[in-house]
């Protein structure tokens, strides 16, 4: 049976009033203290400090609710300076990537068709270490009919709603499993270096994620060539968390237990169809949030100092010198 109990505990308590209400167990609160420097007695003051800072940034139109700010604080281990830098980068990336952050209506026919493919699926519950496992199925769409930008847009819609609704993951982090079955040279050709660089800047610099592992399965022969480019944009810490399993599922199970994987992957955690349906329902339920989210951006003409550009953030100059090192 595919159940998602516990995935949405933060939702009701937090969203309607804008004031954070903690839904974490004592054990997770203890982990938050030890791993990310969270002090419950200081939490409200830290949130208020960041909110006041955001209000004084003429170029940023940001979400100012407790929960959004707290997620960034947790992703930056409660460093106020790093939180400010990450929030600025998050809204900057959103603005400079309209192809990923505009027109995010889950009921739009084109987006709906992508969502129904189940390209990116956070799996029900959490793994044995409390982490959220996210499955990416990059070979299930036709690259002649669907652009990578549209795939990214649909995937980011899901990841944004996951971040809104799953408080536990802000403490325990997430694990990514990338399934390359069905990937062709046409898929691989669409992953251009500039697209990969943009993705890595967004995820590493803009999102308050705590990625704990990247696992790749069913990798085709050409995978290494493309992945080496991808890896060149990764921080060293992230590179060390990459595991390429090929077709060896037993190797994957040593890191990601069967209990959290779908039936199609030898697991017991629901079917791809059930999990896909769940996420479409969640996006429909949060459609207003997704549509409203477009207004939270930066206005570079109002940024104090020098305006930021796509070329500066996502440009490739100098990036490929690193490839020889790997």
GROMACS .gro file of C-alpha atoms in nm:
model
  326
    1UNK     CA    1   0.000   0.000   0.000
    2UNK     CA    2   0.132   0.342  -0.095
    3UNK     CA    3   0.086   0.572   0.203
    4UNK     CA    4   0.232   0.914   0.256
    5UNK     CA    5   0.148   0.963   0.623
    6UNK     CA    6   0.388   1.200   0.793
    7UNK     CA    7   0.497   1.366   0.469
    8UNK     CA    8   0.258   1.652   0.515
    9UNK     CA    9   0.263   1.711   0.890
   10UNK     CA   10   0.404   2.061   0.863
   11UNK     CA   11   0.143   2.170   0.615
   12UNK     CA   12  -0.165   2.260   0.818
   13UNK     CA   13   0.018   2.398   1.119
   14UNK     CA   14   0.248   2.625   0.930
   15UNK     CA   15   0.094   2.750   0.615
   16UNK     CA   16  -0.227   2.921   0.706
   17UNK     CA   17  -0.099   3.158   0.972
   18UNK     CA   18   0.253   3.222   0.853
   19UNK     CA   19   0.382   3.149   1.203
   20UNK     CA   20   0.600   2.840   1.239
   21UNK     CA   21   0.472   2.556   1.457
   22UNK     CA   22   0.727   2.281   1.511
   23UNK     CA   23   0.618   1.930   1.403
   24UNK     CA   24   0.949   1.755   1.475
   25UNK     CA   25   0.996   1.466   1.718
   26UNK     CA   26   1.229   1.505   2.016
   27UNK     CA   27   1.482   1.289   1.834
   28UNK     CA   28   1.479   1.514   1.526
   29UNK     CA   29   1.503   1.827   1.742
   30UNK     CA   30   1.813   1.676   1.901
   31UNK     CA   31   1.960   1.603   1.557
   32UNK     CA   32   1.885   1.961   1.454
   33UNK     CA   33   2.084   2.088   1.752
   34UNK     CA   34   2.379   1.857   1.688
   35UNK     CA   35   2.396   1.867   1.308
   36UNK     CA   36   2.272   2.210   1.203
   37UNK     CA   37   2.316   2.428   1.515
   38UNK     CA   38   1.944   2.487   1.568
   39UNK     CA   39   1.862   2.635   1.908
   40UNK     CA   40   1.482   2.631   1.959
   41UNK     CA   41   1.502   2.921   2.205
   42UNK     CA   42   1.678   3.135   1.945
   43UNK     CA   43   1.484   3.018   1.641
   44UNK     CA   44   1.226   3.300   1.638
   45UNK     CA   45   1.496   3.567   1.674
   46UNK     CA   46   1.698   3.421   1.387
   47UNK     CA   47   1.389   3.412   1.164
   48UNK     CA   48   1.307   3.772   1.256
   49UNK     CA   49   1.665   3.883   1.183
   50UNK     CA   50   1.648   3.736   0.831
   51UNK     CA   51   1.298   3.872   0.770
   52UNK     CA   52   1.411   4.223   0.868
   53UNK     CA   53   1.713   4.190   0.638
   54UNK     CA   54   1.491   4.081   0.346
   55UNK     CA   55   1.260   4.378   0.400
   56UNK     CA   56   1.560   4.606   0.358
   57UNK     CA   57   1.675   4.454   0.026
   58UNK     CA   58   1.530   4.688  -0.239
   59UNK     CA   59   1.586   4.436  -0.520
   60UNK     CA   60   1.429   4.124  -0.361
   61UNK     CA   61   1.059   4.046  -0.344
   62UNK     CA   62   1.069   3.748  -0.109
   63UNK     CA   63   0.840   3.523   0.086
   64UNK     CA   64   0.853   3.649   0.444
   65UNK     CA   65   0.672   3.368   0.628
   66UNK     CA   66   0.851   3.188   0.911
   67UNK     CA   67   0.861   2.852   0.736
   68UNK     CA   68   1.035   2.968   0.417
   69UNK     CA   69   1.298   3.158   0.615
   70UNK     CA   70   1.349   2.868   0.857
   71UNK     CA   71   1.414   2.627   0.569
   72UNK     CA   72   1.697   2.850   0.446
   73UNK     CA   73   1.838   2.889   0.798
   74UNK     CA   74   1.844   2.512   0.837
   75UNK     CA   75   2.001   2.460   0.495
   76UNK     CA   76   2.278   2.702   0.600
   77UNK     CA   77   2.324   2.553   0.950
   78UNK     CA   78   2.193   2.876   1.103
   79UNK     CA   79   2.476   3.092   0.969
   80UNK     CA   80   2.297   3.425   0.923
   81UNK     CA   81   2.547   3.542   0.662
   82UNK     CA   82   2.522   3.226   0.454
   83UNK     CA   83   2.143   3.236   0.479
   84UNK     CA   84   2.136   3.588   0.338
   85UNK     CA   85   2.368   3.491   0.052
   86UNK     CA   86   2.162   3.181  -0.029
   87UNK     CA   87   1.829   3.365  -0.024
   88UNK     CA   88   1.968   3.633  -0.254
   89UNK     CA   89   2.102   3.363  -0.487
   90UNK     CA   90   1.774   3.168  -0.478
   91UNK     CA   91   1.562   3.463  -0.590
   92UNK     CA   92   1.830   3.566  -0.840
   93UNK     CA   93   1.834   3.219  -0.999
   94UNK     CA   94   1.454   3.216  -1.012
   95UNK     CA   95   1.461   3.547  -1.198
   96UNK     CA   96   1.739   3.449  -1.439
   97UNK     CA   97   1.574   3.112  -1.521
   98UNK     CA   98   1.223   3.208  -1.638
   99UNK     CA   99   1.215   2.892  -1.853
  100UNK     CA  100   1.207   2.694  -1.526
  101UNK     CA  101   1.008   2.927  -1.299
  102UNK     CA  102   0.739   3.088  -1.515
  103UNK     CA  103   0.410   2.929  -1.628
  104UNK     CA  104   0.408   2.667  -1.354
  105UNK     CA  105   0.044   2.566  -1.379
  106UNK     CA  106   0.003   2.193  -1.300
  107UNK     CA  107  -0.317   2.198  -1.505
  108UNK     CA  108  -0.144   2.326  -1.819
  109UNK     CA  109  -0.169   2.045  -2.078
  110UNK     CA  110   0.203   2.037  -2.160
  111UNK     CA  111   0.310   2.031  -1.794
  112UNK     CA  112   0.039   1.778  -1.710
  113UNK     CA  113   0.169   1.538  -1.975
  114UNK     CA  114   0.519   1.558  -1.823
  115UNK     CA  115   0.388   1.512  -1.467
  116UNK     CA  116   0.198   1.201  -1.579
  117UNK     CA  117   0.525   1.044  -1.698
  118UNK     CA  118   0.662   1.044  -1.340
  119UNK     CA  119   1.003   1.181  -1.435
  120UNK     CA  120   1.085   1.300  -1.082
  121UNK     CA  121   0.921   1.135  -0.782
  122UNK     CA  122   0.995   1.193  -0.414
  123UNK     CA  123   0.912   0.853  -0.261
  124UNK     CA  124   0.667   0.801   0.028
  125UNK     CA  125   0.804   0.824   0.381
  126UNK     CA  126   1.175   0.831   0.459
  127UNK     CA  127   1.464   0.584   0.454
  128UNK     CA  128   1.631   0.406   0.750
  129UNK     CA  129   1.827   0.724   0.831
  130UNK     CA  130   1.521   0.947   0.810
  131UNK     CA  131   1.612   1.096   0.471
  132UNK     CA  132   1.377   1.165   0.181
  133UNK     CA  133   1.459   0.954  -0.124
  134UNK     CA  134   1.391   1.118  -0.461
  135UNK     CA  135   1.375   0.908  -0.777
  136UNK     CA  136   1.461   1.060  -1.116
  137UNK     CA  137   1.367   0.866  -1.431
  138UNK     CA  138   1.543   1.052  -1.710
  139UNK     CA  139   1.476   0.802  -1.988
  140UNK     CA  140   1.095   0.798  -1.973
  141UNK     CA  141   1.029   1.105  -2.191
  142UNK     CA  142   1.081   1.154  -2.564
  143UNK     CA  143   1.352   1.420  -2.614
  144UNK     CA  144   1.215   1.492  -2.962
  145UNK     CA  145   0.882   1.601  -2.811
  146UNK     CA  146   0.977   1.738  -2.470
  147UNK     CA  147   1.251   1.989  -2.388
  148UNK     CA  148   1.485   1.950  -2.091
  149UNK     CA  149   1.370   2.296  -1.978
  150UNK     CA  150   1.012   2.169  -1.949
  151UNK     CA  151   1.131   1.859  -1.762
  152UNK     CA  152   1.322   2.084  -1.522
  153UNK     CA  153   1.022   2.312  -1.476
  154UNK     CA  154   0.795   2.019  -1.383
  155UNK     CA  155   1.062   1.870  -1.156
  156UNK     CA  156   1.118   2.198  -0.973
  157UNK     CA  157   0.744   2.233  -0.915
  158UNK     CA  158   0.750   1.899  -0.734
  159UNK     CA  159   1.066   1.975  -0.538
  160UNK     CA  160   0.927   2.313  -0.428
  161UNK     CA  161   0.604   2.156  -0.298
  162UNK     CA  162   0.806   1.880  -0.128
  163UNK     CA  163   1.012   2.149   0.047
  164UNK     CA  164   0.691   2.324   0.155
  165UNK     CA  165   0.533   2.010   0.296
  166UNK     CA  166   0.803   1.785   0.439
  167UNK     CA  167   0.963   1.934   0.749
  168UNK     CA  168   1.169   1.627   0.840
  169UNK     CA  169   1.381   1.660   0.525
  170UNK     CA  170   1.507   2.003   0.638
  171UNK     CA  171   1.686   1.820   0.919
  172UNK     CA  172   1.775   1.481   0.772
  173UNK     CA  173   1.843   1.575   0.410
  174UNK     CA  174   1.768   1.382   0.092
  175UNK     CA  175   1.909   1.108  -0.128
  176UNK     CA  176   1.875   1.111  -0.505
  177UNK     CA  177   1.843   0.795  -0.716
  178UNK     CA  178   1.882   0.861  -1.090
  179UNK     CA  179   1.757   0.586  -1.320
  180UNK     CA  180   1.901   0.616  -1.672
  181UNK     CA  181   1.707   0.326  -1.825
  182UNK     CA  182   1.575   0.422  -2.167
  183UNK     CA  183   1.821   0.709  -2.210
  184UNK     CA  184   1.939   0.752  -2.568
  185UNK     CA  185   2.199   0.967  -2.738
  186UNK     CA  186   1.920   1.218  -2.806
  187UNK     CA  187   1.862   1.251  -2.430
  188UNK     CA  188   2.232   1.283  -2.363
  189UNK     CA  189   2.281   1.544  -2.638
  190UNK     CA  190   2.017   1.764  -2.476
  191UNK     CA  191   2.217   1.785  -2.151
  192UNK     CA  192   2.442   2.063  -2.272
  193UNK     CA  193   2.729   2.189  -2.055
  194UNK     CA  194   2.552   2.522  -2.006
  195UNK     CA  195   2.235   2.349  -1.888
  196UNK     CA  196   2.434   2.132  -1.646
  197UNK     CA  197   2.620   2.433  -1.509
  198UNK     CA  198   2.293   2.621  -1.458
  199UNK     CA  199   2.139   2.323  -1.276
  200UNK     CA  200   2.436   2.284  -1.044
  201UNK     CA  201   2.453   2.656  -0.961
  202UNK     CA  202   2.082   2.655  -0.881
  203UNK     CA  203   2.092   2.344  -0.662
  204UNK     CA  204   2.422   2.408  -0.486
  205UNK     CA  205   2.410   2.786  -0.444
  206UNK     CA  206   2.037   2.863  -0.446
  207UNK     CA  207   1.851   2.584  -0.268
  208UNK     CA  208   1.873   2.511   0.105
  209UNK     CA  209   1.908   2.140   0.028
  210UNK     CA  210   2.101   1.887   0.234
  211UNK     CA  211   2.191   1.626  -0.030
  212UNK     CA  212   2.332   1.313   0.134
  213UNK     CA  213   2.392   1.093  -0.168
  214UNK     CA  214   2.360   1.068  -0.548
  215UNK     CA  215   2.303   0.718  -0.681
  216UNK     CA  216   2.288   0.634  -1.050
  217UNK     CA  217   2.150   0.307  -1.189
  218UNK     CA  218   2.105   0.157  -1.538
  219UNK     CA  219   2.369   0.390  -1.675
  220UNK     CA  220   2.434   0.368  -2.053
  221UNK     CA  221   2.780   0.350  -2.209
  222UNK     CA  222   2.790   0.723  -2.285
  223UNK     CA  223   2.693   0.814  -1.929
  224UNK     CA  224   3.048   0.865  -1.801
  225UNK     CA  225   3.130   1.123  -2.068
  226UNK     CA  226   2.833   1.339  -1.982
  227UNK     CA  227   2.860   1.279  -1.609
  228UNK     CA  228   3.223   1.392  -1.600
  229UNK     CA  229   3.109   1.731  -1.729
  230UNK     CA  230   2.832   1.737  -1.470
  231UNK     CA  231   3.079   1.642  -1.196
  232UNK     CA  232   3.314   1.923  -1.293
  233UNK     CA  233   3.050   2.168  -1.168
  234UNK     CA  234   3.002   1.988  -0.837
  235UNK     CA  235   3.154   2.090  -0.508
  236UNK     CA  236   3.411   1.845  -0.375
  237UNK     CA  237   3.184   1.739  -0.088
  238UNK     CA  238   2.913   1.645  -0.336
  239UNK     CA  239   3.146   1.450  -0.563
  240UNK     CA  240   3.235   1.223  -0.273
  241UNK     CA  241   2.867   1.134  -0.233
  242UNK     CA  242   2.824   1.006  -0.590
  243UNK     CA  243   2.775   0.630  -0.645
  244UNK     CA  244   2.737   0.476  -0.991
  245UNK     CA  245   2.582   0.129  -0.961
  246UNK     CA  246   2.523   0.039  -1.326
  247UNK     CA  247   2.271  -0.249  -1.329
  248UNK     CA  248   2.377  -0.384  -0.988
  249UNK     CA  249   2.063  -0.331  -0.778
  250UNK     CA  250   2.215  -0.513  -0.480
  251UNK     CA  251   2.480  -0.242  -0.474
  252UNK     CA  252   2.204   0.023  -0.462
  253UNK     CA  253   2.019  -0.161  -0.182
  254UNK     CA  254   2.327  -0.133   0.039
  255UNK     CA  255   2.267   0.243   0.042
  256UNK     CA  256   1.895   0.276  -0.031
  257UNK     CA  257   1.687   0.000   0.133
  258UNK     CA  258   1.415  -0.184  -0.059
  259UNK     CA  259   1.158  -0.069   0.198
  260UNK     CA  260   1.171   0.286   0.055
  261UNK     CA  261   1.185   0.195  -0.315
  262UNK     CA  262   0.887   0.136  -0.547
  263UNK     CA  263   0.776  -0.214  -0.645
  264UNK     CA  264   0.927  -0.168  -0.994
  265UNK     CA  265   1.270  -0.132  -0.831
  266UNK     CA  266   1.243  -0.443  -0.616
  267UNK     CA  267   1.095  -0.245  -0.328
  268UNK     CA  268   0.775  -0.249  -0.124
  269UNK     CA  269   0.690   0.123  -0.119
  270UNK     CA  270   0.399   0.157  -0.364
  271UNK     CA  271   0.406   0.161  -0.743
  272UNK     CA  272   0.531   0.427  -0.982
  273UNK     CA  273   0.171   0.484  -1.091
  274UNK     CA  274   0.050   0.542  -0.733
  275UNK     CA  275   0.338   0.776  -0.647
  276UNK     CA  276   0.295   0.971  -0.972
  277UNK     CA  277  -0.077   1.014  -0.900
  278UNK     CA  278  -0.001   1.134  -0.547
  279UNK     CA  279   0.230   1.409  -0.671
  280UNK     CA  280  -0.014   1.529  -0.935
  281UNK     CA  281  -0.278   1.556  -0.660
  282UNK     CA  282  -0.038   1.752  -0.437
  283UNK     CA  283   0.048   1.997  -0.716
  284UNK     CA  284  -0.320   2.045  -0.796
  285UNK     CA  285  -0.388   2.113  -0.427
  286UNK     CA  286  -0.108   2.372  -0.421
  287UNK     CA  287  -0.182   2.524  -0.763
  288UNK     CA  288  -0.251   2.871  -0.617
  289UNK     CA  289   0.082   2.861  -0.432
  290UNK     CA  290   0.269   2.767  -0.751
  291UNK     CA  291   0.103   3.042  -0.956
  292UNK     CA  292   0.156   3.305  -0.687
  293UNK     CA  293   0.519   3.199  -0.649
  294UNK     CA  294   0.609   3.370  -0.979
  295UNK     CA  295   0.602   3.711  -0.813
  296UNK     CA  296   0.889   3.632  -0.576
  297UNK     CA  297   1.188   3.747  -0.777
  298UNK     CA  298   1.464   4.008  -0.789
  299UNK     CA  299   1.471   4.335  -0.980
  300UNK     CA  300   1.833   4.378  -1.087
  301UNK     CA  301   1.777   4.748  -1.162
  302UNK     CA  302   1.725   4.801  -0.788
  303UNK     CA  303   2.015   4.586  -0.663
  304UNK     CA  304   2.267   4.786  -0.457
  305UNK     CA  305   2.597   4.772  -0.642
  306UNK     CA  306   2.645   4.577  -0.963
  307UNK     CA  307   2.354   4.390  -1.122
  308UNK     CA  308   2.393   4.012  -1.165
  309UNK     CA  309   2.362   3.853  -1.509
  310UNK     CA  310   2.312   3.503  -1.649
  311UNK     CA  311   2.658   3.517  -1.806
  312UNK     CA  312   2.815   3.592  -1.468
  313UNK     CA  313   2.627   3.317  -1.279
  314UNK     CA  314   2.593   3.046  -1.542
  315UNK     CA  315   2.869   3.128  -1.791
  316UNK     CA  316   3.109   2.852  -1.887
  317UNK     CA  317   3.431   3.045  -1.925
  318UNK     CA  318   3.708   2.862  -1.745
  319UNK     CA  319   3.487   2.572  -1.639
  320UNK     CA  320   3.638   2.316  -1.871
  321UNK     CA  321   3.994   2.355  -1.750
  322UNK     CA  322   3.879   2.145  -1.454
  323UNK     CA  323   3.781   1.853  -1.677
  324UNK     CA  324   4.140   1.751  -1.736
  325UNK     CA  325   4.196   1.718  -1.363
  326UNK     CA  326   3.921   1.460  -1.324
   0.00000   0.00000   0.00000
